[in-house]
PDB file of C-alpha atoms in Angstrom:
ATOM      1  CA  UNK A   1      -0.120  -0.249   0.343  1.00  0.00           C
ATOM      2  CA  UNK A   2       1.365   3.713  -0.713  1.00  0.00           C
ATOM      3  CA  UNK A   3       0.448   7.061   0.863  1.00  0.00           C
ATOM      4  CA  UNK A   4       2.198   8.306  -1.521  1.00  0.00           C
ATOM      5  CA  UNK A   5       5.590   9.854  -1.341  1.00  0.00           C
ATOM      6  CA  UNK A   6       6.006  13.133   0.909  1.00  0.00           C
ATOM      7  CA  UNK A   7       3.469  11.621   4.038  1.00  0.00           C
ATOM      8  CA  UNK A   8       4.922  15.479   7.491  1.00  0.00           C
ATOM      9  CA  UNK A   9       4.994  14.071  10.781  1.00  0.00           C
ATOM     10  CA  UNK A  10       2.501  16.761  11.382  1.00  0.00           C
ATOM     11  CA  UNK A  11       4.538  18.810  15.140  1.00  0.00           C
ATOM     12  CA  UNK A  12       1.223  19.320  17.343  1.00  0.00           C
ATOM     13  CA  UNK A  13       0.441  23.049  18.181  1.00  0.00           C
ATOM     14  CA  UNK A  14       0.554  24.474  20.837  1.00  0.00           C
ATOM     15  CA  UNK A  15      -1.340  28.115  22.659  1.00  0.00           C
ATOM     16  CA  UNK A  16       0.335  30.202  25.286  1.00  0.00           C
ATOM     17  CA  UNK A  17      -0.207  27.853  28.616  1.00  0.00           C
ATOM     18  CA  UNK A  18       1.380  24.159  26.687  1.00  0.00           C
ATOM     19  CA  UNK A  19      -2.237  22.838  25.885  1.00  0.00           C
ATOM     20  CA  UNK A  20      -3.165  21.986  22.405  1.00  0.00           C
ATOM     21  CA  UNK A  21      -4.190  24.787  20.199  1.00  0.00           C
ATOM     22  CA  UNK A  22      -6.954  22.716  17.617  1.00  0.00           C
ATOM     23  CA  UNK A  23      -7.116  26.700  15.730  1.00  0.00           C
ATOM     24  CA  UNK A  24      -3.661  26.746  15.306  1.00  0.00           C
ATOM     25  CA  UNK A  25      -3.936  22.856  13.862  1.00  0.00           C
ATOM     26  CA  UNK A  26      -6.144  23.377  11.399  1.00  0.00           C
ATOM     27  CA  UNK A  27      -3.941  26.348   9.287  1.00  0.00           C
ATOM     28  CA  UNK A  28      -1.077  24.167  10.582  1.00  0.00           C
ATOM     29  CA  UNK A  29      -3.226  21.543   7.901  1.00  0.00           C
ATOM     30  CA  UNK A  30      -3.919  23.767   5.785  1.00  0.00           C
ATOM     31  CA  UNK A  31      -1.078  24.757   5.221  1.00  0.00           C
ATOM     32  CA  UNK A  32       0.386  21.459   4.712  1.00  0.00           C
ATOM     33  CA  UNK A  33      -1.933  20.206   1.997  1.00  0.00           C
ATOM     34  CA  UNK A  34      -0.741  23.628   0.160  1.00  0.00           C
ATOM     35  CA  UNK A  35       2.679  22.445   0.168  1.00  0.00           C
ATOM     36  CA  UNK A  36       2.879  18.727  -1.065  1.00  0.00           C
ATOM     37  CA  UNK A  37       2.019  16.687   1.985  1.00  0.00           C
ATOM     38  CA  UNK A  38       0.360  13.769   0.097  1.00  0.00           C
ATOM     39  CA  UNK A  39      -0.644  12.023   3.812  1.00  0.00           C
ATOM     40  CA  UNK A  40      -0.925  13.541   7.711  1.00  0.00           C
ATOM     41  CA  UNK A  41       1.311  11.684  10.053  1.00  0.00           C
ATOM     42  CA  UNK A  42      -0.582  13.087  13.467  1.00  0.00           C
ATOM     43  CA  UNK A  43      -0.231  12.049  17.430  1.00  0.00           C
ATOM     44  CA  UNK A  44       4.164  10.232  15.984  1.00  0.00           C
ATOM     45  CA  UNK A  45       7.023  11.613  18.187  1.00  0.00           C
ATOM     46  CA  UNK A  46       7.564  14.881  16.177  1.00  0.00           C
ATOM     47  CA  UNK A  47       3.618  15.167  17.752  1.00  0.00           C
ATOM     48  CA  UNK A  48       4.864  14.836  20.348  1.00  0.00           C
ATOM     49  CA  UNK A  49       2.896  12.069  21.565  1.00  0.00           C
ATOM     50  CA  UNK A  50       5.047  10.958  24.678  1.00  0.00           C
ATOM     51  CA  UNK A  51       3.876  14.026  26.278  1.00  0.00           C
ATOM     52  CA  UNK A  52       0.244  13.995  25.546  1.00  0.00           C
ATOM     53  CA  UNK A  53      -2.195  12.474  28.072  1.00  0.00           C
ATOM     54  CA  UNK A  54      -4.616   9.875  26.634  1.00  0.00           C
ATOM     55  CA  UNK A  55      -7.498  11.921  25.585  1.00  0.00           C
ATOM     56  CA  UNK A  56      -6.015  14.302  23.644  1.00  0.00           C
ATOM     57  CA  UNK A  57      -4.807  12.579  21.908  1.00  0.00           C
ATOM     58  CA  UNK A  58      -7.899  10.840  21.452  1.00  0.00           C
ATOM     59  CA  UNK A  59      -9.322  14.356  20.335  1.00  0.00           C
ATOM     60  CA  UNK A  60      -6.224  15.442  18.293  1.00  0.00           C
ATOM     61  CA  UNK A  61      -6.869  12.243  16.633  1.00  0.00           C
ATOM     62  CA  UNK A  62     -10.095  13.167  15.761  1.00  0.00           C
ATOM     63  CA  UNK A  63     -10.056  16.951  15.286  1.00  0.00           C
ATOM     64  CA  UNK A  64      -6.963  16.107  12.600  1.00  0.00           C
ATOM     65  CA  UNK A  65      -9.617  13.563  10.597  1.00  0.00           C
ATOM     66  CA  UNK A  66     -12.887  16.211  11.186  1.00  0.00           C
ATOM     67  CA  UNK A  67      -9.868  19.240   9.324  1.00  0.00           C
ATOM     68  CA  UNK A  68      -8.889  16.926   6.340  1.00  0.00           C
ATOM     69  CA  UNK A  69     -12.358  15.945   5.314  1.00  0.00           C
ATOM     70  CA  UNK A  70     -10.814  12.506   3.156  1.00  0.00           C
ATOM     71  CA  UNK A  71      -8.652  15.081   1.307  1.00  0.00           C
ATOM     72  CA  UNK A  72      -5.598  13.286   1.902  1.00  0.00           C
ATOM     73  CA  UNK A  73      -4.661  10.225   4.581  1.00  0.00           C
ATOM     74  CA  UNK A  74      -4.209  10.417   8.041  1.00  0.00           C
ATOM     75  CA  UNK A  75      -2.292   7.961   9.903  1.00  0.00           C
ATOM     76  CA  UNK A  76      -2.944   7.739  13.561  1.00  0.00           C
ATOM     77  CA  UNK A  77      -0.188   6.858  15.793  1.00  0.00           C
ATOM     78  CA  UNK A  78      -0.951   4.420  18.158  1.00  0.00           C
ATOM     79  CA  UNK A  79       1.714   2.493  19.590  1.00  0.00           C
ATOM     80  CA  UNK A  80       3.559   2.653  22.420  1.00  0.00           C
ATOM     81  CA  UNK A  81       5.575  -0.315  24.668  1.00  0.00           C
ATOM     82  CA  UNK A  82       2.568  -1.263  26.431  1.00  0.00           C
ATOM     83  CA  UNK A  83       1.459  -3.747  23.965  1.00  0.00           C
ATOM     84  CA  UNK A  84      -2.633  -3.964  24.985  1.00  0.00           C
ATOM     85  CA  UNK A  85      -2.422  -0.021  25.522  1.00  0.00           C
ATOM     86  CA  UNK A  86      -1.337   0.169  21.598  1.00  0.00           C
ATOM     87  CA  UNK A  87      -3.953  -1.986  21.133  1.00  0.00           C
ATOM     88  CA  UNK A  88      -7.031  -0.219  22.755  1.00  0.00           C
ATOM     89  CA  UNK A  89      -5.618   3.140  20.885  1.00  0.00           C
ATOM     90  CA  UNK A  90      -5.763   1.897  18.193  1.00  0.00           C
ATOM     91  CA  UNK A  91      -9.516   0.301  18.526  1.00  0.00           C
ATOM     92  CA  UNK A  92     -11.077   3.961  19.614  1.00  0.00           C
ATOM     93  CA  UNK A  93      -9.832   5.454  17.285  1.00  0.00           C
ATOM     94  CA  UNK A  94     -10.825   3.037  14.209  1.00  0.00           C
ATOM     95  CA  UNK A  95     -14.189   5.162  14.290  1.00  0.00           C
ATOM     96  CA  UNK A  96     -12.554   8.272  14.141  1.00  0.00           C
ATOM     97  CA  UNK A  97     -12.249   6.852  10.191  1.00  0.00           C
ATOM     98  CA  UNK A  98      -8.289   7.144  10.016  1.00  0.00           C
ATOM     99  CA  UNK A  99      -6.948   5.803   7.121  1.00  0.00           C
ATOM    100  CA  UNK A 100      -4.695   3.653   9.128  1.00  0.00           C
ATOM    101  CA  UNK A 101      -1.963   3.253  11.857  1.00  0.00           C
ATOM    102  CA  UNK A 102       0.972   4.214  13.082  1.00  0.00           C
ATOM    103  CA  UNK A 103       2.863   1.414  15.159  1.00  0.00           C
ATOM    104  CA  UNK A 104       6.882   2.429  16.882  1.00  0.00           C
ATOM    105  CA  UNK A 105       9.388  -0.790  17.929  1.00  0.00           C
ATOM    106  CA  UNK A 106       8.813  -1.143  21.392  1.00  0.00           C
ATOM    107  CA  UNK A 107      11.113   0.945  23.327  1.00  0.00           C
ATOM    108  CA  UNK A 108      12.687   1.080  26.755  1.00  0.00           C
ATOM    109  CA  UNK A 109      11.294  -2.735  27.284  1.00  0.00           C
ATOM    110  CA  UNK A 110      14.234  -4.051  24.354  1.00  0.00           C
ATOM    111  CA  UNK A 111      11.833  -7.629  23.899  1.00  0.00           C
ATOM    112  CA  UNK A 112      14.096  -9.788  21.395  1.00  0.00           C
ATOM    113  CA  UNK A 113      13.225 -10.060  17.891  1.00  0.00           C
ATOM    114  CA  UNK A 114      10.166 -12.921  18.793  1.00  0.00           C
ATOM    115  CA  UNK A 115       9.490  -9.967  21.406  1.00  0.00           C
ATOM    116  CA  UNK A 116       8.646  -7.220  18.589  1.00  0.00           C
ATOM    117  CA  UNK A 117       6.966  -9.876  15.860  1.00  0.00           C
ATOM    118  CA  UNK A 118       4.078 -11.301  17.946  1.00  0.00           C
ATOM    119  CA  UNK A 119       3.629  -7.096  19.317  1.00  0.00           C
ATOM    120  CA  UNK A 120       2.443  -6.375  16.275  1.00  0.00           C
ATOM    121  CA  UNK A 121       1.367  -9.388  15.169  1.00  0.00           C
ATOM    122  CA  UNK A 122      -0.874  -9.019  18.484  1.00  0.00           C
ATOM    123  CA  UNK A 123      -2.620  -5.650  16.898  1.00  0.00           C
ATOM    124  CA  UNK A 124      -2.553  -6.701  13.871  1.00  0.00           C
ATOM    125  CA  UNK A 125      -5.366  -9.251  14.275  1.00  0.00           C
ATOM    126  CA  UNK A 126      -7.178  -7.326  16.016  1.00  0.00           C
ATOM    127  CA  UNK A 127      -7.971  -4.042  13.595  1.00  0.00           C
ATOM    128  CA  UNK A 128      -8.711  -4.448   9.716  1.00  0.00           C
ATOM    129  CA  UNK A 129      -6.470  -0.875   9.754  1.00  0.00           C
ATOM    130  CA  UNK A 130      -3.889  -0.916   7.722  1.00  0.00           C
ATOM    131  CA  UNK A 131      -0.448  -0.935   9.511  1.00  0.00           C
ATOM    132  CA  UNK A 132       3.210   0.825   9.347  1.00  0.00           C
ATOM    133  CA  UNK A 133       5.264  -0.275  11.069  1.00  0.00           C
ATOM    134  CA  UNK A 134       7.917   1.767  12.687  1.00  0.00           C
ATOM    135  CA  UNK A 135      11.667   1.632  13.720  1.00  0.00           C
ATOM    136  CA  UNK A 136      13.701   4.489  15.508  1.00  0.00           C
ATOM    137  CA  UNK A 137      16.420   1.982  16.976  1.00  0.00           C
ATOM    138  CA  UNK A 138      17.485   5.026  17.967  1.00  0.00           C
ATOM    139  CA  UNK A 139      15.113   6.588  20.334  1.00  0.00           C
ATOM    140  CA  UNK A 140      13.659   2.685  20.975  1.00  0.00           C
ATOM    141  CA  UNK A 141      16.987   1.122  22.831  1.00  0.00           C
ATOM    142  CA  UNK A 142      16.165  -1.951  20.082  1.00  0.00           C
ATOM    143  CA  UNK A 143      16.406  -1.476  16.186  1.00  0.00           C
ATOM    144  CA  UNK A 144      14.211  -4.105  14.199  1.00  0.00           C
ATOM    145  CA  UNK A 145      16.270  -6.946  11.635  1.00  0.00           C
ATOM    146  CA  UNK A 146      14.923  -6.648   8.026  1.00  0.00           C
ATOM    147  CA  UNK A 147      14.037 -10.646   9.145  1.00  0.00           C
ATOM    148  CA  UNK A 148      11.273  -9.611  11.617  1.00  0.00           C
ATOM    149  CA  UNK A 149      10.417  -7.301   9.686  1.00  0.00           C
ATOM    150  CA  UNK A 150       9.815  -9.542   6.317  1.00  0.00           C
ATOM    151  CA  UNK A 151       8.205 -11.699   8.170  1.00  0.00           C
ATOM    152  CA  UNK A 152       5.493  -8.980   9.557  1.00  0.00           C
ATOM    153  CA  UNK A 153       4.913  -8.229   6.337  1.00  0.00           C
ATOM    154  CA  UNK A 154       3.726 -11.435   5.874  1.00  0.00           C
ATOM    155  CA  UNK A 155       0.368  -9.863   7.681  1.00  0.00           C
ATOM    156  CA  UNK A 156      -2.562  -9.105   5.104  1.00  0.00           C
ATOM    157  CA  UNK A 157      -3.311  -5.297   6.661  1.00  0.00           C
ATOM    158  CA  UNK A 158       1.035  -4.663   7.505  1.00  0.00           C
ATOM    159  CA  UNK A 159       1.235  -2.621   4.483  1.00  0.00           C
ATOM    160  CA  UNK A 160       5.131  -0.462   4.900  1.00  0.00           C
ATOM    161  CA  UNK A 161       7.719   0.412   7.736  1.00  0.00           C
ATOM    162  CA  UNK A 162       8.923   4.282   8.367  1.00  0.00           C
ATOM    163  CA  UNK A 163      12.499   3.180   8.758  1.00  0.00           C
ATOM    164  CA  UNK A 164      14.818   5.253  10.530  1.00  0.00           C
ATOM    165  CA  UNK A 165      17.671   2.958  11.370  1.00  0.00           C
ATOM    166  CA  UNK A 166      20.214   5.507   8.774  1.00  0.00           C
ATOM    167  CA  UNK A 167      20.568   0.886   7.317  1.00  0.00           C
ATOM    168  CA  UNK A 168      20.873   1.418   3.188  1.00  0.00           C
ATOM    169  CA  UNK A 169      21.828  -2.521   2.952  1.00  0.00           C
ATOM    170  CA  UNK A 170      19.724  -3.222   5.879  1.00  0.00           C
ATOM    171  CA  UNK A 171      16.789  -1.439   4.531  1.00  0.00           C
ATOM    172  CA  UNK A 172      17.498  -3.220   0.195  1.00  0.00           C
ATOM    173  CA  UNK A 173      17.202  -6.363   1.689  1.00  0.00           C
ATOM    174  CA  UNK A 174      13.549  -5.645   3.520  1.00  0.00           C
ATOM    175  CA  UNK A 175      12.877  -4.104   0.140  1.00  0.00           C
ATOM    176  CA  UNK A 176      14.133  -6.919  -1.746  1.00  0.00           C
ATOM    177  CA  UNK A 177      12.228  -9.959   0.245  1.00  0.00           C
ATOM    178  CA  UNK A 178       8.717  -8.344   1.182  1.00  0.00           C
ATOM    179  CA  UNK A 179       6.002  -8.633  -1.162  1.00  0.00           C
ATOM    180  CA  UNK A 180       5.740  -6.024  -4.498  1.00  0.00           C
ATOM    181  CA  UNK A 181       2.817  -3.947  -2.321  1.00  0.00           C
ATOM    182  CA  UNK A 182       4.262  -3.550   0.979  1.00  0.00           C
ATOM    183  CA  UNK A 183       6.427  -0.215   1.666  1.00  0.00           C
ATOM    184  CA  UNK A 184       9.191   0.932   2.876  1.00  0.00           C
ATOM    185  CA  UNK A 185       9.611   4.965   3.627  1.00  0.00           C
ATOM    186  CA  UNK A 186      12.372   6.956   4.882  1.00  0.00           C
ATOM    187  CA  UNK A 187      12.419   8.189   8.275  1.00  0.00           C
ATOM    188  CA  UNK A 188      15.155  10.908   7.905  1.00  0.00           C
ATOM    189  CA  UNK A 189      14.706  13.224   5.331  1.00  0.00           C
ATOM    190  CA  UNK A 190      17.866  13.384   4.673  1.00  0.00           C
ATOM    191  CA  UNK A 191      18.008   9.910   3.127  1.00  0.00           C
ATOM    192  CA  UNK A 192      15.083  10.269   1.493  1.00  0.00           C
ATOM    193  CA  UNK A 193      16.812  10.382  -2.458  1.00  0.00           C
ATOM    194  CA  UNK A 194      19.299   7.115  -1.642  1.00  0.00           C
ATOM    195  CA  UNK A 195      15.872   5.809   0.158  1.00  0.00           C
ATOM    196  CA  UNK A 196      13.638   6.278  -3.299  1.00  0.00           C
ATOM    197  CA  UNK A 197      17.580   4.738  -5.413  1.00  0.00           C
ATOM    198  CA  UNK A 198      17.012   1.828  -3.992  1.00  0.00           C
ATOM    199  CA  UNK A 199      13.391   1.066  -4.710  1.00  0.00           C
ATOM    200  CA  UNK A 200      11.283   3.116  -1.123  1.00  0.00           C
ATOM    201  CA  UNK A 201       8.067   4.680  -1.658  1.00  0.00           C
ATOM    202  CA  UNK A 202       9.384   8.377  -0.612  1.00  0.00           C
ATOM    203  CA  UNK A 203       9.904   9.568   3.044  1.00  0.00           C
ATOM    204  CA  UNK A 204       7.848  10.663   6.328  1.00  0.00           C
ATOM    205  CA  UNK A 205       9.075  13.892   6.334  1.00  0.00           C
ATOM    206  CA  UNK A 206       9.645  16.340   9.045  1.00  0.00           C
ATOM    207  CA  UNK A 207      11.855  19.048   6.942  1.00  0.00           C
ATOM    208  CA  UNK A 208       8.124  19.122   4.876  1.00  0.00           C
ATOM    209  CA  UNK A 209       6.934  21.388   7.052  1.00  0.00           C
ATOM    210  CA  UNK A 210       8.785  23.858   5.882  1.00  0.00           C
ATOM    211  CA  UNK A 211      10.426  22.679   1.613  1.00  0.00           C
ATOM    212  CA  UNK A 212       7.283  20.011   1.101  1.00  0.00           C
ATOM    213  CA  UNK A 213       7.224  21.852  -2.493  1.00  0.00           C
ATOM    214  CA  UNK A 214      10.757  21.614  -2.411  1.00  0.00           C
ATOM    215  CA  UNK A 215      11.184  17.776  -1.523  1.00  0.00           C
ATOM    216  CA  UNK A 216       8.466  16.662  -4.270  1.00  0.00           C
ATOM    217  CA  UNK A 217      10.251  18.459  -7.113  1.00  0.00           C
ATOM    218  CA  UNK A 218      12.832  16.930  -5.852  1.00  0.00           C
ATOM    219  CA  UNK A 219      11.332  13.522  -5.479  1.00  0.00           C
ATOM    220  CA  UNK A 220       9.416  14.325  -8.476  1.00  0.00           C
ATOM    221  CA  UNK A 221      12.540  15.078 -10.914  1.00  0.00           C
ATOM    222  CA  UNK A 222      13.985  12.040  -9.719  1.00  0.00           C
ATOM    223  CA  UNK A 223      11.611   9.953 -11.089  1.00  0.00           C
ATOM    224  CA  UNK A 224      11.167  11.386 -14.302  1.00  0.00           C
ATOM    225  CA  UNK A 225      14.678  10.516 -14.236  1.00  0.00           C
ATOM    226  CA  UNK A 226      16.529  13.162 -14.142  1.00  0.00           C
ATOM    227  CA  UNK A 227      18.845  12.581 -11.362  1.00  0.00           C
ATOM    228  CA  UNK A 228      21.354  15.002 -11.014  1.00  0.00           C
ATOM    229  CA  UNK A 229      19.198  17.764 -11.281  1.00  0.00           C
ATOM    230  CA  UNK A 230      17.961  15.996  -8.262  1.00  0.00           C
ATOM    231  CA  UNK A 231      21.318  14.847  -6.871  1.00  0.00           C
ATOM    232  CA  UNK A 232      21.695  18.794  -7.006  1.00  0.00           C
ATOM    233  CA  UNK A 233      18.425  20.039  -4.713  1.00  0.00           C
ATOM    234  CA  UNK A 234      19.327  17.647  -2.283  1.00  0.00           C
ATOM    235  CA  UNK A 235      22.820  18.875  -1.379  1.00  0.00           C
ATOM    236  CA  UNK A 236      21.238  22.221  -1.596  1.00  0.00           C
ATOM    237  CA  UNK A 237      18.188  20.939   0.996  1.00  0.00           C
ATOM    238  CA  UNK A 238      20.610  18.260   3.107  1.00  0.00           C
ATOM    239  CA  UNK A 239      22.058  21.250   5.365  1.00  0.00           C
ATOM    240  CA  UNK A 240      18.561  22.890   6.101  1.00  0.00           C
ATOM    241  CA  UNK A 241      17.603  19.365   6.802  1.00  0.00           C
ATOM    242  CA  UNK A 242      20.420  18.278   9.192  1.00  0.00           C
ATOM    243  CA  UNK A 243      19.635  21.727  11.179  1.00  0.00           C
ATOM    244  CA  UNK A 244      16.232  21.240  11.189  1.00  0.00           C
ATOM    245  CA  UNK A 245      17.364  18.622  14.480  1.00  0.00           C
ATOM    246  CA  UNK A 246      20.327  20.957  15.595  1.00  0.00           C
ATOM    247  CA  UNK A 247      18.263  19.903  18.989  1.00  0.00           C
ATOM    248  CA  UNK A 248      15.365  16.799  19.848  1.00  0.00           C
ATOM    249  CA  UNK A 249      12.511  16.723  16.945  1.00  0.00           C
ATOM    250  CA  UNK A 250      10.216  18.906  16.482  1.00  0.00           C
ATOM    251  CA  UNK A 251      12.106  22.047  18.726  1.00  0.00           C
ATOM    252  CA  UNK A 252      13.203  23.118  15.429  1.00  0.00           C
ATOM    253  CA  UNK A 253      11.205  22.141  13.394  1.00  0.00           C
ATOM    254  CA  UNK A 254       8.110  23.866  15.608  1.00  0.00           C
ATOM    255  CA  UNK A 255      10.830  26.974  15.625  1.00  0.00           C
ATOM    256  CA  UNK A 256      11.673  27.354  12.358  1.00  0.00           C
ATOM    257  CA  UNK A 257       7.074  26.926  11.593  1.00  0.00           C
ATOM    258  CA  UNK A 258       7.375  30.231  13.856  1.00  0.00           C
ATOM    259  CA  UNK A 259      10.405  31.707  12.084  1.00  0.00           C
ATOM    260  CA  UNK A 260       8.371  31.251   8.485  1.00  0.00           C
ATOM    261  CA  UNK A 261       5.255  32.712   9.629  1.00  0.00           C
ATOM    262  CA  UNK A 262       3.064  29.576  11.260  1.00  0.00           C
ATOM    263  CA  UNK A 263       2.277  29.593  14.749  1.00  0.00           C
ATOM    264  CA  UNK A 264       2.987  25.942  16.023  1.00  0.00           C
ATOM    265  CA  UNK A 265       3.886  27.167  19.711  1.00  0.00           C
ATOM    266  CA  UNK A 266       6.434  25.757  21.717  1.00  0.00           C
ATOM    267  CA  UNK A 267       7.742  23.263  22.241  1.00  0.00           C
ATOM    268  CA  UNK A 268       6.276  21.003  26.151  1.00  0.00           C
ATOM    269  CA  UNK A 269       9.262  19.166  29.034  1.00  0.00           C
ATOM    270  CA  UNK A 270      10.748  17.783  29.154  1.00  0.00           C
ATOM    271  CA  UNK A 271      11.742  19.467  26.054  1.00  0.00           C
ATOM    272  CA  UNK A 272      12.862  22.962  25.960  1.00  0.00           C
ATOM    273  CA  UNK A 273      13.734  26.189  23.486  1.00  0.00           C
ATOM    274  CA  UNK A 274      15.810  26.150  21.280  1.00  0.00           C
ATOM    275  CA  UNK A 275      18.993  28.524  22.855  1.00  0.00           C
ATOM    276  CA  UNK A 276      20.630  31.129  20.943  1.00  0.00           C
ATOM    277  CA  UNK A 277      23.029  29.111  19.003  1.00  0.00           C
ATOM    278  CA  UNK A 278      20.621  27.331  18.020  1.00  0.00           C
ATOM    279  CA  UNK A 279      18.507  29.527  16.443  1.00  0.00           C
ATOM    280  CA  UNK A 280      21.381  31.200  14.343  1.00  0.00           C
ATOM    281  CA  UNK A 281      22.659  28.304  12.422  1.00  0.00           C
ATOM    282  CA  UNK A 282      18.646  27.228  12.198  1.00  0.00           C
ATOM    283  CA  UNK A 283      17.681  31.116  10.798  1.00  0.00           C
ATOM    284  CA  UNK A 284      21.143  30.525   8.623  1.00  0.00           C
ATOM    285  CA  UNK A 285      20.323  27.598   7.318  1.00  0.00           C
ATOM    286  CA  UNK A 286      16.771  28.661   6.162  1.00  0.00           C
ATOM    287  CA  UNK A 287      17.510  32.180   4.459  1.00  0.00           C
ATOM    288  CA  UNK A 288      20.029  29.938   2.412  1.00  0.00           C
ATOM    289  CA  UNK A 289      17.820  28.430   0.581  1.00  0.00           C
ATOM    290  CA  UNK A 290      15.147  31.173   1.531  1.00  0.00           C
ATOM    291  CA  UNK A 291      17.338  32.505  -1.051  1.00  0.00           C
ATOM    292  CA  UNK A 292      17.508  29.851  -3.724  1.00  0.00           C
ATOM    293  CA  UNK A 293      13.910  28.669  -3.654  1.00  0.00           C
ATOM    294  CA  UNK A 294      11.721  31.480  -2.136  1.00  0.00           C
ATOM    295  CA  UNK A 295      10.046  29.098   1.179  1.00  0.00           C
ATOM    296  CA  UNK A 296       8.688  31.620   4.201  1.00  0.00           C
TER     297      UNK A 296
END
């Protein structure tokens, strides 16, 4: 299953008191849809899901589904390191009209590969929704091996994986040994072009909040056979992509959105705003891209 080439893992806008700001959320959704986003992940790590209450998650997912109104697919982040809590949240969002769910590899518990398999299998068997697996060992402390993903891909409603291991060899194996209707998405903006080159479907992106149209153009150039132009564009965009991770995500991208006039508020503890030095680096890279592509 394919959700398009450019999926945005959406930030969660907050107001001055740190509560979800639904007016800002609606404006952000409209901005993303106008700037290249083909699907939206809501309540992912970029949406600060670890700091949202269960009730906030339900309200946010339901609200975004309503605002989007079937214009693009909505993928709800319902994963955690608690299998049955993830299953319960998944069942609750089914009735909201989401198009799929994203399940992160269980963090902190450090399960075995067999445990990882059984975790995802148990949730998959309890829902009819399509499932995007999410492998991000840098945050979870455990790497879901290609063999595990290949085995999970045999389950009908497990349709794709967001791969943020950074291992192109492992990704090549996954793409080669999974069914043709199973998709692999980059979980790292900076690897979008390399992953397209090995047969990946696209990217679940943070940078698309700021350079969605430019990333779409790069993807289009590559798929049209203009690989040299795509490579040049990748080279232009890479420093900004890297600066958007100068501090823990989503702190830099929220700051960048505010710089370009899309108010999403600050971050919740334990995340903190950028330092002056970090702000300076981010603003410099935004300025360079703006000079080239007229962003913001």
